Amino acid sequence: MYCPDKKGIIASVTNFINQKNGNIVYIDQHVDRVQKAFFMRVVVEGNFDKKLFDSFINSFNQELGLKYDLKCNFYLEEKKPRMGVFVSKYDHCLYDILSQQRSGKLICEIPFIISNHNDLVKIASQFDIPFYHIPVDKENKNEAEERQLKILEDHKIDFIVLARYMQIISSKLLNKYHSNIINIHHSFLPAFPGAKPYHSAFNRGVKIIGATSHYVTEELDGGPIIEQDIVRVSHVNEVDDFILKGQDLERIVLLRSLKLHCQRKIMVYNNKTIVFN
Amino acid sequence: MYCPDKKGIIASVTNFINQKNGNIVYIDQHVDRVQKAFFMRVVVEGNFDKKLFDSFINSFNQELGLKYDLKCNFYLEEKKPRMGVFVSKYDHCLYDILSQQRSGKLICEIPFIISNHNDLVKIASQFDIPFYHIPVDKENKNEAEERQLKILEDHKIDFIVLARYMQIISSKLLNKYHSNIINIHHSFLPAFPGAKPYHSAFNRGVKIIGATSHYVTEELDGGPIIEQDIVRVSHVNEVDDFILKGQDLERIVLLRSLKLHCQRKIMVYNNKTIVFN
Amino acid sequence: MYCPDKKGIIASVTNFINQKNGNIVYIDQHVDRVQKAFFMRVVVEGNFDKKLFDSFINSFNQELGLKYDLKCNFYLEEKKPRMGVFVSKYDHCLYDILSQQRSGKLICEIPFIISNHNDLVKIASQFDIPFYHIPVDKENKNEAEERQLKILEDHKIDFIVLARYMQIISSKLLNKYHSNIINIHHSFLPAFPGAKPYHSAFNRGVKIIGATSHYVTEELDGGPIIEQDIVRVSHVNEVDDFILKGQDLERIVLLRSLKLHCQRKIMVYNNKTIVFN
Amino acid sequence: MYCPDKKGIIASVTNFINQKNGNIVYIDQHVDRVQKAFFMRVVVEGNFDKKLFDSFINSFNQELGLKYDLKCNFYLEEKKPRMGVFVSKYDHCLYDILSQQRSGKLICEIPFIISNHNDLVKIASQFDIPFYHIPVDKENKNEAEERQLKILEDHKIDFIVLARYMQIISSKLLNKYHSNIINIHHSFLPAFPGAKPYHSAFNRGVKIIGATSHYVTEELDGGPIIEQDIVRVSHVNEVDDFILKGQDLERIVLLRSLKLHCQRKIMVYNNKTIVFN
């Protein structure tokens, strides 16, 4: 939840939860002093069936929502988010997503994989997941997006991961899945946005390369950053070494973001993220 | 402050502060579920003179302290902690402490430097700080400690830093400055406690070396860890390289700890630290 | 190759290769001044069929081997090393090994997987790799090792990876695959050798945890270290967080080691590794 | 030294040194396959007085220089490089430079400090180093540069460090001290070149900030990168935290570069550096 920063919010919210017999097992808050905004994440234990949960939300919004101008999302932990996976030809992120989900470390449903190429169909079948091959080119762009959108809606997708999907996402999808499309970019943003960042990094002679996961917005590689990490390179490394080292980063950084998103630990505000750990 | 974990603590404390016209500018809490203990750090803005401050403490302890079995420390931000500096022959940590304090980045008073050697007296005079040379050997150990203790008391020292001080601290000092003596050990503890850790690390063929700052306890290099950091080494590096690389770590890790301690961001519990950032 | 350090070795070796029409595409050397030992890794391009290769080795050994007391290994790049995989119940390292090998990033043959449990048979079948379930307990230890050894020999295995295999390796295997058994240990060695290192790290209150890959020797977790890496933890993290964060390290560190080993970039000497990059 | 990559260079050079009774204690080489260029760094032990040293250089150039089109620099280890220090108002890099030089970890002469402000004169006097206050503004720019140049020449300066010197360096100085002016920039280049990078990083919402040392060229913050390092930030950190964390990076990264430069371990080629370790 977030709201304009005012005195007494924490006391009000924790009092409210105590009265409803909820047990706070985690609470964290953040004040953005520049924006004068207050952010809070609370995990509550209690005996909530669907009905109680809805009535909790209702009274919360009535008693506190209006008073503090609170914007709040409520999640039941047992309801796993449903993730749509978009890929092109690279397999390293896809392998990591599927194996971590199978191991129970990435807790979400994966109803399908969409790709503009056919290369990774074998991995989809290895993991028994439906694979939709939707080629995208200049002529069929509109129609391809309609097909994507239909699949996303049919499967009641909550959020999308672009696991090295090499296509620009249409504003139709962006609007519908706002703050719910996660991309992995293979550079230390804002350095080297756009195409071929490893080549640019090599040509610039950097000593460290990086990877960045972010929510997708209209601006290319300009959305709210979720997580970044880096690895050292040296004059010994050629472009291919940059790529190999970088791909290890990409999958690590992407997976960390997906786990945070699935655990509802990320809030987006003013093109930045607040990541509660 | 910390106390046994119970329902309603956060609400009670934040309510109390609101009633006293305090404005909470920072609040963070931690629950140790294994120990069932609750920890909280709160920064309050308000118009507190000495008298109001004392009365605030009094009513806090009466209204909440007993109810929740709270143990709480109160600090006025404008009162800088007073730090006693112990060194032997190495200068890298001392230089960093003095220059960072002079730059206003390490906010504390440094009334003196104590050393069992005379090597660093020049640096003390460079920075205009009294330097007490108190040699320590088997015969005079007791007497030396008495001299140290006298100086510490005369200068109303709040805490001590062992900036590569190569002597065991007596239990007399340990008791008096419990959880207030910070040491920097030149290894990634608990690996390589005791003497010559860089040599041991070299002989073991590790690929990463570290430095660890901790509060001193009776057990050698066994006290609560405050901060650690590491740097890569390789087969190319000889023992002297380990030492040079490590000394850069030592000063960085030590300074981070001193800053955290001076900002009262560290709590000690069960031989561990809770570090609020 | 390595030998006692003497004047003129580099000139002699590079001269020799030039005479045989080999083109040196990579050369790196290391002098251990304490041990007075010289190490070199050379990659040569040239038109070598099997016969030429053997004759090159022969004349190298005759002309230089004796003169400099050189110990040298020769590899043809096109001959992929054959790796035997041992696992127990954890799947994260196994998934990484198999997917990276399939992507062509870990260049080796994987003829089979051996496990003392049956849990991971599904992953083996997902990747179409023979899976041998060889339970190990006190009674059948000897017999189990015989079965393992037979499989290793039948498949002409060059080296073994213990991908979180939770059993002590017998000296019979150790002798046969000396410096060719790679283990991943889930701590920053030499801290926390043996069982349950994440629990020990949690209890000690460290601020950084690590993972270490090493060649297996008779001494438990005491063999030559190949690679280490670390990740930060804090008071917020419980043991389960240590485990989750650590498992990401384990697979990264293990895979880096396997790649280095498969590329023949590691030399072992005096319980240490020289890793040419 | 560097030259176009040809067969036999290593053998020729090492043979030559052996014949002159030099003992190679370190040798490292690098081949840039894209540029087809060969780079080598050799450290030779031997009984070289000034005369022998000159004759060694002469015959090296005659016998090998022409043959291989070698460009080579020769240094006597005992001759310390002379460094000119430029600062403005920030003291953290200056403190580090002076204290590390005094500790014998940064091996160079520091004949003076030049500053466009008077703030740091006290530190200069603390360390007994001449301090030239040369204000720079639009009107006196030319004259100020002449004064700087005169001081540099009078003191026979080998290279210059800009230790957070907040002025553009004139092309006159750039030409004279080409590849010999080291700057520290307080961002992870090429992200955030120019002014106020910490503010830009904060506004972009990055999760990691960095510092970069580089040789100064005509292009602002575009010269060959020597060293970079990073530190994590989070939504908790405000701009001031970015600055404090970053300043620790700046001094570490700058000092590493100065040490490498003083040890003649850096070669510059095609706007990149080769850093031999």
mmCIF file of C-alpha atoms in Angstrom, chain A residues 7-8 10-11 14-15 18 21-23 25 27-29 31 33 45, chain B residues 7-8 10-11 14-15 18 21-23 25 27-29 31 33 45:
data_model
loop_
_atom_site.group_PDB
_atom_site.id
_atom_site.type_symbol
_atom_site.label_atom_id
_atom_site.label_comp_id
_atom_site.label_asym_id
_atom_site.label_seq_id
_atom_site.Cartn_x
_atom_site.Cartn_y
_atom_site.Cartn_z
ATOM 1 C CA LYS A 7 1.279 11.158 11.086
ATOM 2 C CA GLY A 8 -0.281 8.082 12.608
ATOM 3 C CA ILE A 10 1.452 2.951 11.041
ATOM 4 C CA ALA A 11 -0.426 3.025 14.331
ATOM 5 C CA THR A 14 -1.460 -2.018 12.886
ATOM 6 C CA ASN A 15 -4.316 -1.241 15.289
ATOM 7 C CA ASN A 18 -4.968 -6.296 15.617
ATOM 8 C CA ASN A 21 -7.477 -10.732 14.946
ATOM 9 C CA GLY A 22 -4.768 -10.679 12.313
ATOM 10 C CA ASN A 23 -1.229 -11.457 13.466
ATOM 11 C CA VAL A 25 4.303 -11.565 10.857
ATOM 12 C CA ILE A 27 5.913 -5.285 8.405
ATOM 13 C CA ASP A 28 8.153 -2.905 6.530
ATOM 14 C CA GLN A 29 7.650 0.672 5.507
ATOM 15 C CA VAL A 31 9.065 7.064 3.352
ATOM 16 C CA ARG A 33 10.779 12.297 1.573
ATOM 17 C CA GLU A 45 -1.426 -14.467 9.505
ATOM 18 C CA LYS B 7 0.857 -8.420 19.475
ATOM 19 C CA GLY B 8 0.359 -4.679 19.400
ATOM 20 C CA ILE B 10 4.261 -1.358 17.044
ATOM 21 C CA ALA B 11 0.856 0.268 17.429
ATOM 22 C CA THR B 14 3.900 4.663 17.493
ATOM 23 C CA ASN B 15 0.744 5.818 19.291
ATOM 24 C CA ASN B 18 2.310 10.577 18.314
ATOM 25 C CA ASN B 21 4.053 15.245 19.525
ATOM 26 C CA GLY B 22 7.042 13.369 18.180
ATOM 27 C CA ASN B 23 7.251 12.946 14.411
ATOM 28 C CA VAL B 25 11.011 10.071 10.515
ATOM 29 C CA ILE B 27 11.060 3.262 11.822
ATOM 30 C CA ASP B 28 12.310 -0.228 11.259
ATOM 31 C CA GLN B 29 11.646 -3.429 13.093
ATOM 32 C CA VAL B 31 11.303 -10.178 14.497
ATOM 33 C CA ARG B 33 11.184 -15.909 15.130
ATOM 34 C CA GLU B 45 11.900 14.534 15.249
#
